[in-house]
PDB file of C-alpha atoms in Angstrom:
ATOM      1  CA  MET A   1       1.686  43.455  48.312  1.00 46.00           C
ATOM      2  CA  GLY A   2      -0.715  44.159  45.250  1.00 47.00           C
ATOM      3  CA  SER A   3       2.241  43.854  43.318  1.00 50.00           C
ATOM      4  CA  LYS A   4       3.045  40.489  44.213  1.00 47.00           C
ATOM      5  CA  ARG A   5       0.124  39.396  43.835  1.00 49.00           C
ATOM      6  CA  GLY A   6       0.088  41.176  39.729  1.00 48.00           C
ATOM      7  CA  ARG A   7       2.952  38.798  38.702  1.00 51.00           C
ATOM      8  CA  SER A   8       2.322  35.633  41.011  1.00 51.00           C
ATOM      9  CA  VAL A   9      -1.549  36.195  38.626  1.00 42.00           C
ATOM     10  CA  ILE A  10       1.076  36.766  35.362  1.00 45.00           C
ATOM     11  CA  ALA A  11       3.219  33.903  36.393  1.00 47.00           C
ATOM     12  CA  ALA A  12       0.073  31.548  36.844  1.00 46.00           C
ATOM     13  CA  THR A  13      -1.416  32.473  33.737  1.00 46.00           C
ATOM     14  CA  PHE A  14       1.930  32.004  31.810  1.00 41.00           C
ATOM     15  CA  ILE A  15       2.213  28.443  32.515  1.00 42.00           C
ATOM     16  CA  PHE A  16      -1.247  27.523  31.947  1.00 42.00           C
ATOM     17  CA  PHE A  17      -0.565  28.646  28.759  1.00 39.00           C
ATOM     18  CA  SER A  18       2.841  27.129  27.682  1.00 42.00           C
ATOM     19  CA  MET A  19       1.288  24.019  29.321  1.00 41.00           C
ATOM     20  CA  SER A  20      -1.559  24.205  26.638  1.00 43.00           C
ATOM     21  CA  CYS A  21       0.977  25.554  23.726  1.00 41.00           C
ATOM     22  CA  LEU A  22       3.117  22.297  24.713  1.00 36.00           C
ATOM     23  CA  ASN A  23      -0.605  19.713  24.899  1.00 40.00           C
ATOM     24  CA  SER A  24      -1.430  21.599  21.228  1.00 38.00           C
ATOM     25  CA  ILE A  25       1.842  20.984  19.314  1.00 34.00           C
ATOM     26  CA  SER A  26       2.564  16.710  21.018  1.00 37.00           C
ATOM     27  CA  THR A  27      -1.070  16.497  19.747  1.00 36.00           C
ATOM     28  CA  THR A  28       0.236  17.694  16.142  1.00 41.00           C
ATOM     29  CA  GLN A  29       2.608  15.583  16.312  1.00 42.00           C
ATOM     30  CA  ALA A  30       1.732  12.338  17.102  1.00 41.00           C
ATOM     31  CA  GLY A  31      -0.779  10.271  16.289  1.00 44.00           C
ATOM     32  CA  THR A  32      -3.081   8.191  17.786  1.00 43.00           C
ATOM     33  CA  SER A  33      -1.679   4.475  18.430  1.00 46.00           C
ATOM     34  CA  MET A  34      -4.177   1.423  16.959  1.00 51.00           C
ATOM     35  CA  LEU A  35      -3.422  -0.681  20.388  1.00 50.00           C
ATOM     36  CA  ASP A  36      -3.500  -0.367  23.885  1.00 45.00           C
ATOM     37  CA  SER A  37       0.726  -1.768  24.415  1.00 51.00           C
ATOM     38  CA  ASP A  38       2.362  -0.932  21.830  1.00 78.00           C
ATOM     39  CA  THR A  39       4.276  -4.198  20.451  1.00 84.00           C
ATOM     40  CA  PHE A  40       3.364  -7.488  19.288  1.00 87.00           C
ATOM     41  CA  CYS A  41       5.150 -10.202  17.390  1.00 88.00           C
ATOM     42  CA  ILE A  42       4.545 -12.524  13.719  1.00 87.00           C
ATOM     43  CA  SER A  43       5.334 -15.865  12.491  1.00 85.00           C
ATOM     44  CA  ASP A  44       4.920 -15.119   8.619  1.00 86.00           C
ATOM     45  CA  GLN A  45       7.481 -12.786   6.975  1.00 88.00           C
ATOM     46  CA  TYR A  46       4.384 -10.587   6.422  1.00 92.00           C
ATOM     47  CA  ILE A  47       1.480  -9.385   8.908  1.00 93.00           C
ATOM     48  CA  MET A  48      -1.379  -9.447   6.409  1.00 93.00           C
ATOM     49  CA  LYS A  49      -0.420 -12.702   5.369  1.00 91.00           C
ATOM     50  CA  SER A  50      -1.009 -13.775   9.372  1.00 90.00           C
ATOM     51  CA  TYR A  51      -4.053 -11.685   9.044  1.00 92.00           C
ATOM     52  CA  PHE A  52      -4.741 -13.179   5.928  1.00 90.00           C
ATOM     53  CA  THR A  53      -4.874 -16.638   7.384  1.00 88.00           C
ATOM     54  CA  THR A  54      -8.242 -15.680   9.388  1.00 86.00           C
ATOM     55  CA  GLN A  55      -9.874 -12.872   7.983  1.00 85.00           C
ATOM     56  CA  SER A  56     -11.290 -12.972   4.930  1.00 80.00           C
ATOM     57  CA  SER A  57     -11.700  -9.050   4.301  1.00 80.00           C
ATOM     58  CA  LEU A  58     -10.043  -6.311   6.012  1.00 81.00           C
ATOM     59  CA  LYS A  59     -11.703  -4.118   8.406  1.00 85.00           C
ATOM     60  CA  GLU A  60      -9.984  -0.743  11.158  1.00 85.00           C
ATOM     61  CA  SER A  61     -11.586  -3.447  14.114  1.00 88.00           C
ATOM     62  CA  GLU A  62     -10.867  -7.170  12.738  1.00 90.00           C
ATOM     63  CA  PHE A  63      -6.957  -5.406  12.214  1.00 90.00           C
ATOM     64  CA  ARG A  64      -6.662  -3.650  15.874  1.00 88.00           C
ATOM     65  CA  ASN A  65      -7.966  -6.989  17.809  1.00 90.00           C
ATOM     66  CA  PHE A  66      -5.683  -9.452  15.490  1.00 90.00           C
ATOM     67  CA  LEU A  67      -2.687  -7.142  16.539  1.00 88.00           C
ATOM     68  CA  ARG A  68      -3.788  -7.366  20.259  1.00 87.00           C
ATOM     69  CA  LEU A  69      -3.489 -10.648  19.948  1.00 87.00           C
ATOM     70  CA  GLN A  70      -0.401 -11.126  18.821  1.00 86.00           C
ATOM     71  CA  GLN A  71       1.365 -12.170  21.908  1.00 79.00           C
ATOM     72  CA  CYS A  72       5.233 -12.059  21.842  1.00 79.00           C
ATOM     73  CA  SER A  73       6.919 -15.785  23.852  1.00 71.00           C
ATOM     74  CA  GLU A  74       9.061 -15.635  26.819  1.00 58.00           C
ATOM     75  CA  ASN A  75      12.080 -16.670  24.732  1.00 55.00           C
ATOM     76  CA  ILE A  76      11.812 -13.546  22.368  1.00 52.00           C
ATOM     77  CA  PRO A  77      15.018 -11.502  22.990  1.00 52.00           C
ATOM     78  CA  TYR A  78      13.239  -8.032  24.362  1.00 51.00           C
ATOM     79  CA  GLU A  79      14.385  -4.585  24.401  1.00 52.00           C
ATOM     80  CA  LYS A  80      12.436  -1.755  25.869  1.00 53.00           C
ATOM     81  CA  ASP A  81      10.675  -0.117  23.467  1.00 52.00           C
ATOM     82  CA  VAL A  82      10.235   3.876  23.268  1.00 53.00           C
ATOM     83  CA  PRO A  83       7.701   5.228  21.417  1.00 56.00           C
ATOM     84  CA  VAL A  84       8.612   6.319  18.384  1.00 65.00           C
ATOM     85  CA  VAL A  85       7.072   8.774  15.734  1.00 76.00           C
ATOM     86  CA  ALA A  86       6.502   8.695  12.614  1.00 85.00           C
ATOM     87  CA  MET A  87       6.556  12.582  10.393  1.00 88.00           C
ATOM     88  CA  LEU A  88       4.666  12.001   7.455  1.00 88.00           C
ATOM     89  CA  GLN A  89       6.061  14.676   4.731  1.00 87.00           C
ATOM     90  CA  HIS A  90       5.035  14.568   2.006  1.00 90.00           C
ATOM     91  CA  ARG A  91       2.325  11.832  -0.374  1.00 92.00           C
ATOM     92  CA  GLU A  92       0.926  12.638  -3.205  1.00 93.00           C
ATOM     93  CA  VAL A  93      -0.286  10.821  -6.832  1.00 94.00           C
ATOM     94  CA  THR A  94       1.986  11.862  -9.075  1.00 94.00           C
ATOM     95  CA  GLY A  95       1.510  10.523 -13.092  1.00 92.00           C
ATOM     96  CA  GLU A  96      -1.495  11.041 -15.602  1.00 88.00           C
ATOM     97  CA  GLY A  97      -3.503   8.930 -17.598  1.00 85.00           C
ATOM     98  CA  SER A  98      -4.735   5.451 -15.233  1.00 89.00           C
ATOM     99  CA  HIS A  99      -1.558   4.775 -14.289  1.00 92.00           C
ATOM    100  CA  ARG A 100      -0.082   6.220 -11.695  1.00 95.00           C
ATOM    101  CA  HIS A 101       2.378   6.629  -8.536  1.00 96.00           C
ATOM    102  CA  LEU A 102       1.604   6.289  -4.647  1.00 96.00           C
ATOM    103  CA  LEU A 103       4.998   8.597  -3.334  1.00 95.00           C
ATOM    104  CA  THR A 104       5.440   8.735   0.310  1.00 94.00           C
ATOM    105  CA  THR A 105       8.214  10.471   1.916  1.00 93.00           C
ATOM    106  CA  ILE A 106       8.810   9.216   6.005  1.00 92.00           C
ATOM    107  CA  LYS A 107      10.554  10.847   8.529  1.00 90.00           C
ATOM    108  CA  LEU A 108      11.946   8.809  12.223  1.00 88.00           C
ATOM    109  CA  LEU A 109      11.783  11.002  14.778  1.00 82.00           C
ATOM    110  CA  ARG A 110      13.455   8.630  17.088  1.00 76.00           C
ATOM    111  CA  GLN A 111      16.011   5.612  16.334  1.00 71.00           C
ATOM    112  CA  SER A 112      15.422   2.308  17.387  1.00 73.00           C
ATOM    113  CA  HIS A 113      16.619  -1.118  17.544  1.00 74.00           C
ATOM    114  CA  LEU A 114      14.245  -2.521  15.255  1.00 77.00           C
ATOM    115  CA  HIS A 115      15.896  -1.806  11.529  1.00 81.00           C
ATOM    116  CA  GLU A 116      12.800  -2.334   8.899  1.00 90.00           C
ATOM    117  CA  LEU A 117      10.402  -0.218   8.259  1.00 92.00           C
ATOM    118  CA  VAL A 118       6.788  -2.183   7.054  1.00 94.00           C
ATOM    119  CA  ILE A 119       4.543   0.011   5.429  1.00 96.00           C
ATOM    120  CA  VAL A 120       1.197  -1.528   4.867  1.00 95.00           C
ATOM    121  CA  GLU A 121      -1.057   0.594   2.405  1.00 95.00           C
ATOM    122  CA  ARG A 122      -4.975  -0.125   2.254  1.00 93.00           C
ATOM    123  CA  LEU A 123      -5.371   0.070  -0.652  1.00 94.00           C
ATOM    124  CA  PRO A 124      -9.457   1.801  -2.041  1.00 92.00           C
ATOM    125  CA  LEU A 125     -11.734  -0.014  -4.229  1.00 90.00           C
ATOM    126  CA  GLY A 126     -11.502   1.030  -8.007  1.00 91.00           C
ATOM    127  CA  VAL A 127      -7.076   0.884  -7.197  1.00 94.00           C
ATOM    128  CA  PHE A 128      -4.366  -2.508  -7.247  1.00 94.00           C
ATOM    129  CA  ALA A 129      -1.116  -3.592  -7.553  1.00 95.00           C
ATOM    130  CA  ASP A 130       0.699  -5.455 -10.577  1.00 95.00           C
ATOM    131  CA  PRO A 131       2.060  -8.141  -7.816  1.00 94.00           C
ATOM    132  CA  PHE A 132       4.753  -8.705 -11.014  1.00 94.00           C
ATOM    133  CA  GLU A 133       5.403  -4.774 -11.638  1.00 95.00           C
ATOM    134  CA  LEU A 134       6.653  -5.365  -7.118  1.00 95.00           C
ATOM    135  CA  GLN A 135       8.154  -8.061  -7.296  1.00 94.00           C
ATOM    136  CA  SER A 136       9.879  -6.903  -9.880  1.00 94.00           C
ATOM    137  CA  LEU A 137      10.890  -4.041  -8.645  1.00 93.00           C
ATOM    138  CA  GLN A 138      12.383  -5.593  -5.385  1.00 93.00           C
ATOM    139  CA  GLN A 139      14.028  -7.495  -7.646  1.00 93.00           C
ATOM    140  CA  ARG A 140      16.117  -4.439  -8.598  1.00 92.00           C
ATOM    141  CA  ARG A 141      15.983  -3.317  -5.258  1.00 90.00           C
ATOM    142  CA  ALA A 142      12.867  -0.843  -4.944  1.00 90.00           C
ATOM    143  CA  PHE A 143      12.304  -2.519  -1.431  1.00 91.00           C
ATOM    144  CA  SER A 144      14.262  -5.245   0.064  1.00 91.00           C
ATOM    145  CA  ASP A 145      10.469  -6.691   0.347  1.00 94.00           C
ATOM    146  CA  VAL A 146       6.392  -6.548  -1.054  1.00 96.00           C
ATOM    147  CA  SER A 147       3.810  -8.833  -1.038  1.00 95.00           C
ATOM    148  CA  VAL A 148       0.146  -7.857  -2.480  1.00 95.00           C
ATOM    149  CA  PHE A 149      -3.183  -9.544  -0.701  1.00 94.00           C
ATOM    150  CA  GLY A 150      -6.728  -9.393  -1.129  1.00 89.00           C
ATOM    151  CA  ASP A 151      -8.060  -9.368  -3.980  1.00 88.00           C
ATOM    152  CA  THR A 152      -5.651 -10.018  -6.564  1.00 85.00           C
ATOM    153  CA  ASP A 153      -7.465 -10.060 -10.225  1.00 86.00           C
ATOM    154  CA  LEU A 154      -6.307  -7.413 -12.145  1.00 85.00           C
ATOM    155  CA  GLU A 155      -8.529  -8.184 -14.433  1.00 87.00           C
ATOM    156  CA  GLN A 156     -12.198  -7.535 -12.741  1.00 88.00           C
ATOM    157  CA  PRO A 157     -13.434  -3.701 -13.131  1.00 87.00           C
ATOM    158  CA  SER A 158     -13.811  -1.642 -10.585  1.00 85.00           C
ATOM    159  CA  PHE A 159     -17.879  -2.867  -9.050  1.00 83.00           C
ATOM    160  CA  ARG A 160     -17.074  -6.293  -9.027  1.00 87.00           C
ATOM    161  CA  SER A 161     -13.595  -6.010  -7.604  1.00 87.00           C
ATOM    162  CA  ASN A 162     -12.739  -5.557  -3.459  1.00 88.00           C
ATOM    163  CA  ARG A 163     -10.205  -3.503  -1.410  1.00 89.00           C
ATOM    164  CA  SER A 164      -5.945  -4.916  -1.627  1.00 92.00           C
ATOM    165  CA  VAL A 165      -2.993  -4.132   0.577  1.00 95.00           C
ATOM    166  CA  VAL A 166       0.229  -3.941  -0.176  1.00 97.00           C
ATOM    167  CA  GLU A 167       2.615  -4.762   2.286  1.00 97.00           C
ATOM    168  CA  ILE A 168       6.087  -3.563   1.895  1.00 96.00           C
ATOM    169  CA  HIS A 169       9.526  -3.557   3.505  1.00 95.00           C
ATOM    170  CA  VAL A 170      11.880  -1.361   3.214  1.00 93.00           C
ATOM    171  CA  GLU A 171      15.799  -0.624   4.803  1.00 90.00           C
ATOM    172  CA  ILE A 172      15.817   2.297   7.353  1.00 87.00           C
ATOM    173  CA  ASN A 173      18.961   4.597   6.224  1.00 78.00           C
ATOM    174  CA  GLY A 174      21.454   6.446   8.654  1.00 76.00           C
ATOM    175  CA  ASN A 175      19.067   9.150   8.498  1.00 82.00           C
ATOM    176  CA  GLY A 176      15.761   8.231   9.482  1.00 84.00           C
ATOM    177  CA  GLU A 177      13.649   9.214   6.207  1.00 89.00           C
ATOM    178  CA  ILE A 178      12.544   7.029   3.739  1.00 91.00           C
ATOM    179  CA  SER A 179      10.894   7.578   0.302  1.00 93.00           C
ATOM    180  CA  VAL A 180       8.136   4.738  -1.522  1.00 95.00           C
ATOM    181  CA  GLU A 181       6.786   5.065  -4.863  1.00 95.00           C
ATOM    182  CA  LEU A 182       3.925   2.245  -5.070  1.00 96.00           C
ATOM    183  CA  PRO A 183       3.053   1.655  -8.302  1.00 96.00           C
ATOM    184  CA  LEU A 184      -0.702   1.348  -9.657  1.00 96.00           C
ATOM    185  CA  HIS A 185      -3.386   0.842 -11.871  1.00 94.00           C
ATOM    186  CA  ALA A 186      -6.874   2.184 -12.383  1.00 93.00           C
ATOM    187  CA  ARG A 187      -9.733  -0.380 -12.654  1.00 91.00           C
ATOM    188  CA  TYR A 188     -12.467  -0.060 -15.004  1.00 86.00           C
ATOM    189  CA  GLN A 189     -14.739   2.585 -14.032  1.00 83.00           C
ATOM    190  CA  LEU A 190     -18.737   3.119 -13.317  1.00 78.00           C
ATOM    191  CA  ILE A 191     -20.194   5.822 -15.623  1.00 79.00           C
ATOM    192  CA  GLY A 192     -21.335   8.738 -13.985  1.00 72.00           C
ATOM    193  CA  GLU A 193     -22.263  11.937 -14.977  1.00 72.00           C
ATOM    194  CA  SER A 194     -18.963  13.707 -14.475  1.00 77.00           C
ATOM    195  CA  GLY A 195     -16.520  11.812 -16.421  1.00 79.00           C
ATOM    196  CA  TYR A 196     -14.519  11.118 -13.884  1.00 84.00           C
ATOM    197  CA  SER A 197     -14.450   8.539 -10.946  1.00 87.00           C
ATOM    198  CA  ARG A 198     -12.912   9.953  -7.032  1.00 89.00           C
ATOM    199  CA  VAL A 199     -11.354   7.369  -4.707  1.00 91.00           C
ATOM    200  CA  GLU A 200      -9.576   8.823  -0.968  1.00 93.00           C
ATOM    201  CA  PHE A 201      -6.242   6.857   0.321  1.00 94.00           C
ATOM    202  CA  GLY A 202      -5.915   7.310   4.400  1.00 90.00           C
ATOM    203  CA  GLU A 203      -3.353   7.152   5.969  1.00 89.00           C
ATOM    204  CA  PRO A 204      -0.589   4.192   5.752  1.00 92.00           C
ATOM    205  CA  ASP A 205      -0.237   1.618   8.335  1.00 92.00           C
ATOM    206  CA  LEU A 206       3.510   1.497  10.226  1.00 93.00           C
ATOM    207  CA  PHE A 207       5.328  -0.450  11.923  1.00 93.00           C
ATOM    208  CA  LEU A 208       9.394  -1.118  12.759  1.00 90.00           C
ATOM    209  CA  CYS A 209      10.344  -4.628  12.681  1.00 89.00           C
ATOM    210  CA  SER A 210      12.855  -6.956  13.392  1.00 84.00           C
ATOM    211  CA  ARG A 211      14.519  -8.394  10.098  1.00 77.00           C
ATOM    212  CA  HIS A 212      12.858 -11.856   8.685  1.00 71.00           C
ATOM    213  CA  VAL A 213      16.059 -14.519   8.747  1.00 68.00           C
ATOM    214  CA  PRO A 214      14.938 -16.698   5.075  1.00 66.00           C
ATOM    215  CA  ASN A 215      14.582 -20.757   6.550  1.00 63.00           C
ATOM    216  CA  GLN A 216      14.291 -20.185   9.796  1.00 64.00           C
ATOM    217  CA  GLU A 217      11.859 -22.147  11.841  1.00 63.00           C
ATOM    218  CA  HIS A 218       8.935 -21.559  14.671  1.00 64.00           C
ATOM    219  CA  GLN A 219      10.424 -17.869  13.955  1.00 70.00           C
ATOM    220  CA  GLN A 220       8.952 -14.492  15.944  1.00 80.00           C
ATOM    221  CA  ARG A 221       9.655 -11.373  14.303  1.00 83.00           C
ATOM    222  CA  ARG A 222       9.235  -8.617  16.925  1.00 86.00           C
ATOM    223  CA  CYS A 223       7.138  -5.667  15.334  1.00 88.00           C
ATOM    224  CA  LEU A 224       6.996  -1.611  17.097  1.00 88.00           C
ATOM    225  CA  VAL A 225       3.262   0.494  16.438  1.00 89.00           C
ATOM    226  CA  LEU A 226       4.093   3.497  15.024  1.00 88.00           C
ATOM    227  CA  SER A 227       2.512   7.136  15.716  1.00 82.00           C
ATOM    228  CA  VAL A 228       2.129   8.947  12.426  1.00 82.00           C
ATOM    229  CA  GLY A 229       2.219  12.737  12.589  1.00 80.00           C
ATOM    230  CA  ARG A 230       1.901  15.312   9.594  1.00 74.00           C
ATOM    231  CA  SER A 231       3.554  17.580   8.617  1.00 71.00           C
ATOM    232  CA  LYS A 232       1.950  21.122   8.471  1.00 68.00           C
ATOM    233  CA  THR A 233       1.049  21.180   4.750  1.00 68.00           C
ATOM    234  CA  GLN A 234       0.112  17.093   4.288  1.00 65.00           C
ATOM    235  CA  THR A 235      -3.481  17.077   4.428  1.00 64.00           C
ATOM    236  CA  ARG A 236      -4.999  13.407   5.932  1.00 65.00           C
ATOM    237  CA  SER A 237      -5.759  12.483   2.870  1.00 76.00           C
ATOM    238  CA  VAL A 238      -4.736  11.891  -1.576  1.00 91.00           C
ATOM    239  CA  VAL A 239      -7.541  11.811  -3.659  1.00 92.00           C
ATOM    240  CA  TRP A 240      -6.984  10.419  -7.399  1.00 92.00           C
ATOM    241  CA  ASP A 241      -9.793  11.269 -10.047  1.00 90.00           C
ATOM    242  CA  ILE A 242     -10.016   8.385 -12.439  1.00 89.00           C
ATOM    243  CA  PRO A 243     -11.471   8.966 -15.900  1.00 83.00           C
ATOM    244  CA  ALA A 244     -14.854   7.251 -16.158  1.00 82.00           C
ATOM    245  CA  GLY A 245     -17.328   6.833 -18.616  1.00 74.00           C
ATOM    246  CA  ILE A 246     -20.641   9.916 -18.940  1.00 79.00           C
ATOM    247  CA  ARG A 247     -24.190   8.496 -19.164  1.00 72.00           C
ATOM    248  CA  SER A 248     -25.324  10.732 -21.301  1.00 75.00           C
ATOM    249  CA  HIS A 249     -22.822   9.312 -24.162  1.00 76.00           C
ATOM    250  CA  THR A 250     -24.065   5.641 -24.101  1.00 78.00           C
ATOM    251  CA  GLU A 251     -26.287   6.519 -26.481  1.00 81.00           C
ATOM    252  CA  TYR A 252     -23.752   7.849 -29.047  1.00 80.00           C
ATOM    253  CA  VAL A 253     -20.955   5.407 -27.788  1.00 81.00           C
ATOM    254  CA  SER A 254     -23.668   2.991 -28.126  1.00 85.00           C
ATOM    255  CA  VAL A 255     -24.361   3.751 -32.156  1.00 87.00           C
ATOM    256  CA  ILE A 256     -20.427   4.371 -32.949  1.00 91.00           C
ATOM    257  CA  THR A 257     -19.589   0.738 -31.533  1.00 92.00           C
ATOM    258  CA  PHE A 258     -22.239  -0.792 -33.533  1.00 90.00           C
ATOM    259  CA  VAL A 259     -21.875   1.143 -36.892  1.00 92.00           C
ATOM    260  CA  ALA A 260     -17.878   0.463 -36.000  1.00 93.00           C
ATOM    261  CA  ALA A 261     -18.641  -3.234 -35.513  1.00 94.00           C
ATOM    262  CA  VAL A 262     -20.706  -4.222 -38.637  1.00 93.00           C
ATOM    263  CA  LEU A 263     -17.898  -2.297 -41.341  1.00 93.00           C
ATOM    264  CA  SER A 264     -15.415  -4.643 -39.356  1.00 94.00           C
ATOM    265  CA  ALA A 265     -17.630  -7.542 -40.376  1.00 93.00           C
ATOM    266  CA  PHE A 266     -18.471  -6.335 -44.398  1.00 91.00           C
ATOM    267  CA  SER A 267     -14.534  -5.644 -44.822  1.00 92.00           C
ATOM    268  CA  ILE A 268     -13.741  -9.178 -43.515  1.00 93.00           C
ATOM    269  CA  LEU A 269     -16.307 -11.194 -45.439  1.00 90.00           C
ATOM    270  CA  VAL A 270     -15.157  -8.762 -48.717  1.00 88.00           C
ATOM    271  CA  ALA A 271     -12.030  -9.488 -48.310  1.00 88.00           C
ATOM    272  CA  SER A 272     -12.573 -13.391 -47.322  1.00 86.00           C
ATOM    273  CA  VAL A 273     -14.557 -13.278 -51.242  1.00 84.00           C
ATOM    274  CA  LEU A 274     -11.634 -11.036 -52.848  1.00 83.00           C
ATOM    275  CA  SER A 275      -8.922 -14.068 -51.491  1.00 81.00           C
ATOM    276  CA  SER A 276     -11.181 -16.759 -52.899  1.00 77.00           C
ATOM    277  CA  LYS A 277     -11.467 -15.058 -56.334  1.00 74.00           C
ATOM    278  CA  VAL A 278      -7.935 -14.425 -56.526  1.00 72.00           C
ATOM    279  CA  GLU A 279      -7.051 -17.989 -55.359  1.00 70.00           C
ATOM    280  CA  SER A 280     -10.082 -19.429 -58.418  1.00 70.00           C
ATOM    281  CA  CYS A 281      -8.002 -17.012 -60.616  1.00 74.00           C
ATOM    282  CA  LYS A 282      -3.979 -18.596 -60.254  1.00 69.00           C
ATOM    283  CA  ASN A 283      -5.695 -22.013 -59.712  1.00 65.00           C
ATOM    284  CA  THR A 284      -7.635 -21.108 -63.750  1.00 68.00           C
ATOM    285  CA  LYS A 285      -3.999 -19.667 -65.196  1.00 63.00           C
ATOM    286  CA  GLU A 286      -2.242 -22.871 -64.029  1.00 62.00           C
ATOM    287  CA  LEU A 287      -4.638 -25.148 -66.014  1.00 59.00           C
TER     288      LEU A 287
END
């Protein structure tokens, strides 16, 4: 009798720990969805274009509420959507200096009838993407479609600029693994103490959408929000240390700049005087 009771206790303990492990694994693999309902529809080619027609800035709560309001019409073809998990396998900033690439590798763990992956990258302050450069990459078929929204002024320094958003569309290949390399550029940073200004990239928003059909009026695209998981080696955020001026060097730089400006002006003046004398000598010889 005692042995049966002991075996029952051991079995119950084993079941409890097994359920705990399964729950832990599922929490690690799939992130929390940003919507109560994972499906929405948009009438524009870009999700962010629809968003910025009503909003002037990108805030997490406003973006989430916007997606909740994008209801699908009853005449939109519907297939039962199953939860799709996207694993963020690798993400890093590569390159040197003020011009880098944000490399992201994504693996879809389950297939869907929606065949276009939409990546929404919310860039931190101090970093921008060049729309003309991205259009050139699109023409070379690096992406199926791409566009920049928000602050697209390329000349503004960091302290006068606002955040921008890049929306990238990529066709899903056979094994569901996608790698995207996004070229980014640093704005001029405020001077500080360390000589560097750190910017941090959060996780991208991922969606699966139906394909956009050009020149089709009253078209609605059906989209599915992806739950995002991370591999064990992938951290939640990626950082970029951008070179910036050092406050203690300000006086030296000001003096050197002033001296260089004076010498340049003096050189131009001397060159101008010598040039006029040469011209007057030529005219005298001709006479």
